[in-house]
PDB file of C-alpha atoms in Angstrom:
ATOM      1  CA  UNK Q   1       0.000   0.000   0.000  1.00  0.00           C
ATOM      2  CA  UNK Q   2       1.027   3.350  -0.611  1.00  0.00           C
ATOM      3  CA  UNK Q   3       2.508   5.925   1.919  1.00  0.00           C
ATOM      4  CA  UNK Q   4       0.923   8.621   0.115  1.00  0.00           C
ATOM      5  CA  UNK Q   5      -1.609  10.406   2.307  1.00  0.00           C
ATOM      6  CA  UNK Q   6      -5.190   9.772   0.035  1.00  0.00           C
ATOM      7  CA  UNK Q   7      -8.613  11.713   0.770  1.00  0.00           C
ATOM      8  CA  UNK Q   8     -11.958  10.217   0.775  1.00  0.00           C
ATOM      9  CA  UNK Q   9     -15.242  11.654   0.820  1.00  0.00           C
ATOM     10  CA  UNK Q  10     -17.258  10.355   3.807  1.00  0.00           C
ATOM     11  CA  UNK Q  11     -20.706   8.487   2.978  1.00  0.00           C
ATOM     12  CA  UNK Q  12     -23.909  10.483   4.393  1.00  0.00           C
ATOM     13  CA  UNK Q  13     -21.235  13.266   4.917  1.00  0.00           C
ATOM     14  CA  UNK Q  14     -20.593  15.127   1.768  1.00  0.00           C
ATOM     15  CA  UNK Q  15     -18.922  18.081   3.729  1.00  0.00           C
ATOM     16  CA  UNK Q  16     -16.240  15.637   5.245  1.00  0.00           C
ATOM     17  CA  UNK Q  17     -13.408  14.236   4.022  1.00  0.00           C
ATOM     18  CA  UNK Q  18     -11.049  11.291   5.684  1.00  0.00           C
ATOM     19  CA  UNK Q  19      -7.969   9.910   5.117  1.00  0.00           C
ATOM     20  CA  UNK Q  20      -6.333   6.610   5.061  1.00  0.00           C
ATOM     21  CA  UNK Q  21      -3.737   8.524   7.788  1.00  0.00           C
ATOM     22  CA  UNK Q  22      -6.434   8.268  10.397  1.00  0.00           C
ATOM     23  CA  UNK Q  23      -7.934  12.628   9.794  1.00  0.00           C
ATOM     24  CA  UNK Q  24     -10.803  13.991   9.341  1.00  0.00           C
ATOM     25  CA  UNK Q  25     -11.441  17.258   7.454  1.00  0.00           C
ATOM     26  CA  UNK Q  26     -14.603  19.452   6.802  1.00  0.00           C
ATOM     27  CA  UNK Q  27     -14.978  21.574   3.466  1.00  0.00           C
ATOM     28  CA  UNK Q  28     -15.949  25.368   3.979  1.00  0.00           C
ATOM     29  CA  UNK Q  29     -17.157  27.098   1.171  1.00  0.00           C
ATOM     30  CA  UNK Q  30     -15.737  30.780   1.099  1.00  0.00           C
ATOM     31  CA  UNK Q  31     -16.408  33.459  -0.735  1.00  0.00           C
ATOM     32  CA  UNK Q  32     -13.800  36.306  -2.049  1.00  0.00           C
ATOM     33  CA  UNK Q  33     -13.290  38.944  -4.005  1.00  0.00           C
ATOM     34  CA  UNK Q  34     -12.394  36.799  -6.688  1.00  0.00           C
ATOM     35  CA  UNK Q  35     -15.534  34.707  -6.314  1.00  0.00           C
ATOM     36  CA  UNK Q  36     -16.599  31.413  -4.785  1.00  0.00           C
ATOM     37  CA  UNK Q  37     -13.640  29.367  -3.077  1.00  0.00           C
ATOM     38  CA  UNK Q  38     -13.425  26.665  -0.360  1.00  0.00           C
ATOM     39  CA  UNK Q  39     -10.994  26.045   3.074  1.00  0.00           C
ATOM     40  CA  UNK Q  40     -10.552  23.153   4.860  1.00  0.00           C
ATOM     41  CA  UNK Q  41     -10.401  22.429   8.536  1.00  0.00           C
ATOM     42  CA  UNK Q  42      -8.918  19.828  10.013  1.00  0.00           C
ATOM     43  CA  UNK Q  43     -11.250  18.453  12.743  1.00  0.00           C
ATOM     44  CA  UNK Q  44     -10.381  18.000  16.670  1.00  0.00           C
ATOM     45  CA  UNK Q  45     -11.215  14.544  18.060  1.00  0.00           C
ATOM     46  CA  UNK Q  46     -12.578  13.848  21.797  1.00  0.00           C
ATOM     47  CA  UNK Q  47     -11.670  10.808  23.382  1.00  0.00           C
ATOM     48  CA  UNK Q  48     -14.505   8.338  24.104  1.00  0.00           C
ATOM     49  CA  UNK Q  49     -12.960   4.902  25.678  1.00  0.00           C
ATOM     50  CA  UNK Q  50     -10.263   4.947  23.961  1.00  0.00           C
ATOM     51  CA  UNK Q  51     -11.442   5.776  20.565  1.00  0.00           C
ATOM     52  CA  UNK Q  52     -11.265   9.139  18.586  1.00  0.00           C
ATOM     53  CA  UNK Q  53     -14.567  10.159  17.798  1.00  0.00           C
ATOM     54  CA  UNK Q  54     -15.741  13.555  16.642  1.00  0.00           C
ATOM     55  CA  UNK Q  55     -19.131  15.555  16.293  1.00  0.00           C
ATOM     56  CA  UNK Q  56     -19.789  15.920  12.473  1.00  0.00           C
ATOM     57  CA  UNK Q  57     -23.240  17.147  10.480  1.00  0.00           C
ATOM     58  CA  UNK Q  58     -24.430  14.804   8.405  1.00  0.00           C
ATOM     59  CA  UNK Q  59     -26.441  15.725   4.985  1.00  0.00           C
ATOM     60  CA  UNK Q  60     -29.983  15.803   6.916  1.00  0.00           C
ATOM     61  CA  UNK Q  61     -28.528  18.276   9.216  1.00  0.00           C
ATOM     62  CA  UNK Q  62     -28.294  16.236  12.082  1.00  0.00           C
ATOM     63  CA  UNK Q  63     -25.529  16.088  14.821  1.00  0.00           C
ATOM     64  CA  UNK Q  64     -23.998  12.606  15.011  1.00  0.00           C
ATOM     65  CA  UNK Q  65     -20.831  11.118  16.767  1.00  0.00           C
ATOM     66  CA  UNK Q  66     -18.633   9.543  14.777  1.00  0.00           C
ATOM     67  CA  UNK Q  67     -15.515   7.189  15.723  1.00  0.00           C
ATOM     68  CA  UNK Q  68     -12.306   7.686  13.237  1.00  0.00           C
ATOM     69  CA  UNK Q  69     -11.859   4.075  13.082  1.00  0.00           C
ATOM     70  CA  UNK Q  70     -15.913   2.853  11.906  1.00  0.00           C
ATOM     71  CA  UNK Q  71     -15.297   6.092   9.185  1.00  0.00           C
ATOM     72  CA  UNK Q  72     -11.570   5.145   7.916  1.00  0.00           C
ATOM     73  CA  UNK Q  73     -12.452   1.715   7.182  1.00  0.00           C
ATOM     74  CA  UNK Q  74     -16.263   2.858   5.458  1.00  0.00           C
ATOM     75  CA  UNK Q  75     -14.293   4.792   2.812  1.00  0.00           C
ATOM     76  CA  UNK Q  76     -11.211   2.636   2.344  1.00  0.00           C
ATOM     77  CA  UNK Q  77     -11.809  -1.006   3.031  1.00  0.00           C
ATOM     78  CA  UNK Q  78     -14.406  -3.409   1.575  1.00  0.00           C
ATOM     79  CA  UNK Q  79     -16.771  -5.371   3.905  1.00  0.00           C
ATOM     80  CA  UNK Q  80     -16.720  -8.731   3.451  1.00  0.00           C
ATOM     81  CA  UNK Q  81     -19.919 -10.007   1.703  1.00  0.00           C
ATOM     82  CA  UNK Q  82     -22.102 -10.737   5.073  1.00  0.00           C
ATOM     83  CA  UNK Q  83     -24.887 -11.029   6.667  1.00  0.00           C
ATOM     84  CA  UNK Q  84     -23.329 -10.838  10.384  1.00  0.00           C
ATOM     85  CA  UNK Q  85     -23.227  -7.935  12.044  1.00  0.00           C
ATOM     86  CA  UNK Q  86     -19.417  -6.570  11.526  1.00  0.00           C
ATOM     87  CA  UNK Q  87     -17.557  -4.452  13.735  1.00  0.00           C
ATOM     88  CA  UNK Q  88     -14.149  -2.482  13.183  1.00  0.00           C
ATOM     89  CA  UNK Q  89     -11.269  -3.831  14.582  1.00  0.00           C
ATOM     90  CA  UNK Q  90      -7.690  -2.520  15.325  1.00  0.00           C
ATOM     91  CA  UNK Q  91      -5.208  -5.195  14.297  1.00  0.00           C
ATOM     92  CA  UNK Q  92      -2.583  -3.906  16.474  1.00  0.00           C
ATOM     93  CA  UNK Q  93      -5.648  -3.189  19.294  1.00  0.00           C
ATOM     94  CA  UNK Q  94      -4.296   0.119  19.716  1.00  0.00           C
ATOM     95  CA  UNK Q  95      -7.350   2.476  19.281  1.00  0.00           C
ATOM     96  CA  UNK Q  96      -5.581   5.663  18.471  1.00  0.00           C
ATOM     97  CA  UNK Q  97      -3.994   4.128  15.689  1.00  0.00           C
ATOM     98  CA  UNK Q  98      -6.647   4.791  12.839  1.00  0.00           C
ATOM     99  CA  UNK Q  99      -4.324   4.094   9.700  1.00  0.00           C
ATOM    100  CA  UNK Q 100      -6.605   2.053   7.118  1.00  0.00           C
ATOM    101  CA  UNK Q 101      -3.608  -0.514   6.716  1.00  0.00           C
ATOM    102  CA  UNK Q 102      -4.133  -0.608  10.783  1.00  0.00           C
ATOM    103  CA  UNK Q 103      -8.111  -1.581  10.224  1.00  0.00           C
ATOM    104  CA  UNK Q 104      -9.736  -4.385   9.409  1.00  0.00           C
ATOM    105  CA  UNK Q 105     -13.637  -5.394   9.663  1.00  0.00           C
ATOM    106  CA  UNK Q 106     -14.671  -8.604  11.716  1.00  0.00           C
ATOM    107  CA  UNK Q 107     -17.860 -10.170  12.482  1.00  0.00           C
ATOM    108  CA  UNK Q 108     -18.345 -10.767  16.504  1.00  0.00           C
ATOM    109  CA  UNK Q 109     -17.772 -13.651  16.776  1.00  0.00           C
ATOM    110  CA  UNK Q 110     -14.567 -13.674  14.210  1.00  0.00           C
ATOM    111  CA  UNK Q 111     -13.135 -10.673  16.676  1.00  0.00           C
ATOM    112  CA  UNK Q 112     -13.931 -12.776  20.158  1.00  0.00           C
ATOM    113  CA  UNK Q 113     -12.730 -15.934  18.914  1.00  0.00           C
ATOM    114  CA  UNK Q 114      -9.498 -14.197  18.292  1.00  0.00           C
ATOM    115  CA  UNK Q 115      -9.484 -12.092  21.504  1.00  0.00           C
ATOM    116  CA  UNK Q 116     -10.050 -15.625  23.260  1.00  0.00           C
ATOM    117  CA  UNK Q 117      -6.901 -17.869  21.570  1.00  0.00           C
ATOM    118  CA  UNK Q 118      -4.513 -14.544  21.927  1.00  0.00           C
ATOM    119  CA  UNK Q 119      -5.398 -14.463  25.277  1.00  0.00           C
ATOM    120  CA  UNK Q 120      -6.433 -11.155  25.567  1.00  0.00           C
ATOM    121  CA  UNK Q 121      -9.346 -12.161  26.899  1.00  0.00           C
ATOM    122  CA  UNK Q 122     -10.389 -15.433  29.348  1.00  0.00           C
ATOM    123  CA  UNK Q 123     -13.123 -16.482  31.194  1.00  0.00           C
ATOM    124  CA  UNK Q 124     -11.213 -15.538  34.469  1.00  0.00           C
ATOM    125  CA  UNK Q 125     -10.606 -11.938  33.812  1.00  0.00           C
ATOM    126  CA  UNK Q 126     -14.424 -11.693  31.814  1.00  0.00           C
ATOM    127  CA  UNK Q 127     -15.562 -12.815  35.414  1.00  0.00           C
ATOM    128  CA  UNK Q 128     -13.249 -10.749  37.549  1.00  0.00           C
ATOM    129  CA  UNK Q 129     -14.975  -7.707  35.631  1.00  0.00           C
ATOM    130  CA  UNK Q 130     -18.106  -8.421  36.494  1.00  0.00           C
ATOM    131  CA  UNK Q 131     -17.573  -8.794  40.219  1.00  0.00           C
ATOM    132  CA  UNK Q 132     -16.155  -5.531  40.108  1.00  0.00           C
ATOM    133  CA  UNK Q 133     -19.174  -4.001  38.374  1.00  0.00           C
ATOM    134  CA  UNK Q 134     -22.108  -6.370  40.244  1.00  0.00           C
ATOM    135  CA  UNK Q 135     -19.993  -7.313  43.328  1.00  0.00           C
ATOM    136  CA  UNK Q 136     -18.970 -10.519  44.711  1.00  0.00           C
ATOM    137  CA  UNK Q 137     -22.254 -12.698  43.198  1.00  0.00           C
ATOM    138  CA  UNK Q 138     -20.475 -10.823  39.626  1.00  0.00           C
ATOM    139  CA  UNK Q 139     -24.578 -10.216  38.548  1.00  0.00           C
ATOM    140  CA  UNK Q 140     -25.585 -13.446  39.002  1.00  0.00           C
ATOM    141  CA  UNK Q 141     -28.575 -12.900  41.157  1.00  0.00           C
ATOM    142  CA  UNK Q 142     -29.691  -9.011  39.651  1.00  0.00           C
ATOM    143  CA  UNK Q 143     -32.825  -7.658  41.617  1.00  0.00           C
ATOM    144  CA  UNK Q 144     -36.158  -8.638  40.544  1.00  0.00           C
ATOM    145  CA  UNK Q 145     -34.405 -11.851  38.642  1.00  0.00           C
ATOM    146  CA  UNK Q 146     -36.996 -14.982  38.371  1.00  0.00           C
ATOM    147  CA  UNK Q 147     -36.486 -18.476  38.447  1.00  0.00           C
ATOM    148  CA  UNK Q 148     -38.599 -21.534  38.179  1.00  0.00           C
ATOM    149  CA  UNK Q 149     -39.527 -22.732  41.444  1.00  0.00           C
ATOM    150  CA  UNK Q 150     -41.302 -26.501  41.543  1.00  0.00           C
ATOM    151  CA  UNK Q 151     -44.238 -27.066  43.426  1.00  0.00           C
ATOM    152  CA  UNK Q 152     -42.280 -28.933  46.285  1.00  0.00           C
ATOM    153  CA  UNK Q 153     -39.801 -26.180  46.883  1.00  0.00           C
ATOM    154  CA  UNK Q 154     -42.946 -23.721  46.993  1.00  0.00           C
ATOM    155  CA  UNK Q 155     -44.007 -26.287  49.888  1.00  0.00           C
ATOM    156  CA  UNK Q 156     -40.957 -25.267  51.426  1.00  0.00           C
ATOM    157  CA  UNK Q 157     -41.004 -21.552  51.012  1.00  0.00           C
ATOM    158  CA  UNK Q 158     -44.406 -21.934  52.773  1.00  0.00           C
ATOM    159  CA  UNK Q 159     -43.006 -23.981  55.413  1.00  0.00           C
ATOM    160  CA  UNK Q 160     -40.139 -21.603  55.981  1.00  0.00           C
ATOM    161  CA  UNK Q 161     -42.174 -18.344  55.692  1.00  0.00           C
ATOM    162  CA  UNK Q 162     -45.100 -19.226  58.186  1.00  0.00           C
ATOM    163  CA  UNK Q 163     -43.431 -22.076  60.797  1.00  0.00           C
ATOM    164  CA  UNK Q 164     -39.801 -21.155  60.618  1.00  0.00           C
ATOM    165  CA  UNK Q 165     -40.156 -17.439  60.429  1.00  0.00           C
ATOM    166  CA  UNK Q 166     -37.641 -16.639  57.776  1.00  0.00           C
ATOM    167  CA  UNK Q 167     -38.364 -13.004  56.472  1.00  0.00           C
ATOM    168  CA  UNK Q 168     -39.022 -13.083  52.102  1.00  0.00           C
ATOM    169  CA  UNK Q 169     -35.382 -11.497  51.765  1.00  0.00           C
ATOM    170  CA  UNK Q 170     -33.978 -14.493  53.575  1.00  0.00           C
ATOM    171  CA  UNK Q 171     -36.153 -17.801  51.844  1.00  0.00           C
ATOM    172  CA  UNK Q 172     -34.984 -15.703  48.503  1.00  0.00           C
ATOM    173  CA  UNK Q 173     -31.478 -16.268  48.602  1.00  0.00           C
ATOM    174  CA  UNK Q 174     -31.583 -19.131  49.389  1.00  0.00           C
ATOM    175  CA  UNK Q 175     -33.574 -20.055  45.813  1.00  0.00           C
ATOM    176  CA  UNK Q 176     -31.473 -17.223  44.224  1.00  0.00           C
ATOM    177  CA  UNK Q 177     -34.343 -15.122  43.205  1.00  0.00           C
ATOM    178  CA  UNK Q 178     -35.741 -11.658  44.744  1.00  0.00           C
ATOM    179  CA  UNK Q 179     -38.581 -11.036  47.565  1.00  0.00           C
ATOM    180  CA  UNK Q 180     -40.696  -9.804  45.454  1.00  0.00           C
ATOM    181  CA  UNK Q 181     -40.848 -13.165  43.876  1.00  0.00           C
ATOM    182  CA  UNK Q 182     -41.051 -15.165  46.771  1.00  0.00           C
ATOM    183  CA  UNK Q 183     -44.011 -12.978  48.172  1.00  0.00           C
ATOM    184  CA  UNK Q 184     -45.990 -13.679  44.942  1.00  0.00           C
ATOM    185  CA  UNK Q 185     -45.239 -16.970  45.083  1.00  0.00           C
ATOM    186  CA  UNK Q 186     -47.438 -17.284  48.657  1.00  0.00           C
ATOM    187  CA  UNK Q 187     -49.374 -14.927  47.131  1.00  0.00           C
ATOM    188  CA  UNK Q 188     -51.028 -17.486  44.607  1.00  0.00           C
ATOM    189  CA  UNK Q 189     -50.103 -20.208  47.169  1.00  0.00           C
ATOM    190  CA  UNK Q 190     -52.681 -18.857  49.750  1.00  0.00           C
ATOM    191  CA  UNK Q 191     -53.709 -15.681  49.410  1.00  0.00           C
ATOM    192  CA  UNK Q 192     -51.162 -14.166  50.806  1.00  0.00           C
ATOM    193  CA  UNK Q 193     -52.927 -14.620  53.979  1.00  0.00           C
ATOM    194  CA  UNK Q 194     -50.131 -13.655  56.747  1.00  0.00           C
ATOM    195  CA  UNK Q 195     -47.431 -12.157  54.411  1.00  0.00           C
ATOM    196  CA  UNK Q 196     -45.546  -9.263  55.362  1.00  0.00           C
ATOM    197  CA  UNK Q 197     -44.993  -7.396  52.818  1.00  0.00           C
ATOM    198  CA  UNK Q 198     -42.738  -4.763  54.373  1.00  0.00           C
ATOM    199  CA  UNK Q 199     -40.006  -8.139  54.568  1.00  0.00           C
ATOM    200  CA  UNK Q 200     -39.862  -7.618  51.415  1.00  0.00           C
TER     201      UNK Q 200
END
């Protein structure tokens, strides 16, 4: 591929131009003495995870943020003939580095598989994210979460609720579901004759 720095104009965008060097420019007409003329500007990015992105207008008039990287590869590489939703990938996985030759397009489950054999990314360290985002259960229980409960095991809950006194917050982790759902459970059971709601 050639080092020579090569324009584009951007789909949907007819006012912007990118380049295969990772840059976005917009076109401003001008007018002079001399007549009609045009200027460009070369655009400031933002940073957004990561990824250079930039506010640009596109040719309904409407504001839209656009990442460098999803724009680059639009105007300079082909997308392979699917039906797979495809997503824009960094071969080197730095994201600042938005050289076309640096881009390549991937369906999901092309880019994970890859992610997974380099290592990148394992089950341990997918699961030591979510326990720091949900906590120590790592989202397994979120609140208001159902379950199937058999008829026996609502036997139980009854049993528990009205002879052993457990409160509804207490029966439902033990069946790793929330109060809410235990209390409709006795609810249909009987009534909910004798259920405290506020245990809830």
């Amino acid at each position: 591929m050639s080092n020579k720095e090569e324009w584009m104009s951007f789909p949907g965008y007819s006012r912007y131009f990118v380049s295969n060097k990772g840059k976005i420019k917009r076109i401003k007409e001008k007018r002079s003495i001399n007549g009609k003329g045009f200027s460009e500007l070369f655009l400031k990015s933002r940073n957004i995870n990561g990824y250079k992105a930039y506010t640009l207008v596109n040719d309904k008039g409407e504001k839209k943020t656009v990442y460098a990287h999803q724009a680059i590869a639009t105007c300079f590489i082909s997308k392979p003939n699917t039906d797979n939703k495809l997503v824009v990938v960094h071969k080197d996985r730095n994201r600042t580095n938005n050289f076309s030759k640096n881009l390549e397009w991937m369906t999901i489950s092309e880019f994970m598989k890859e992610e997974f054999d380099s290592g990148r990314r394992s089950n341990k360290n997918l699961w030591a994210k979510r326990i720091q985002k949900y906590g120590s259960d790592g989202g397994r229980k979120p609140p208001g979460r159902k379950v199937n409960i058999s008829s026996k095991n609502i036997e139980k809950i009854y049993y528990m609720y009205h002879k052993k006194g457990l409160t509804l917050k207490e029966i439902a982790d033990k069946f790793n579901c929330s109060a809410s759902h235990i209390y409709n459970l006795l609810k249909r059971f009987d009534g909910a004759k004798s259920i405290n709601q506020s245990s809830i």
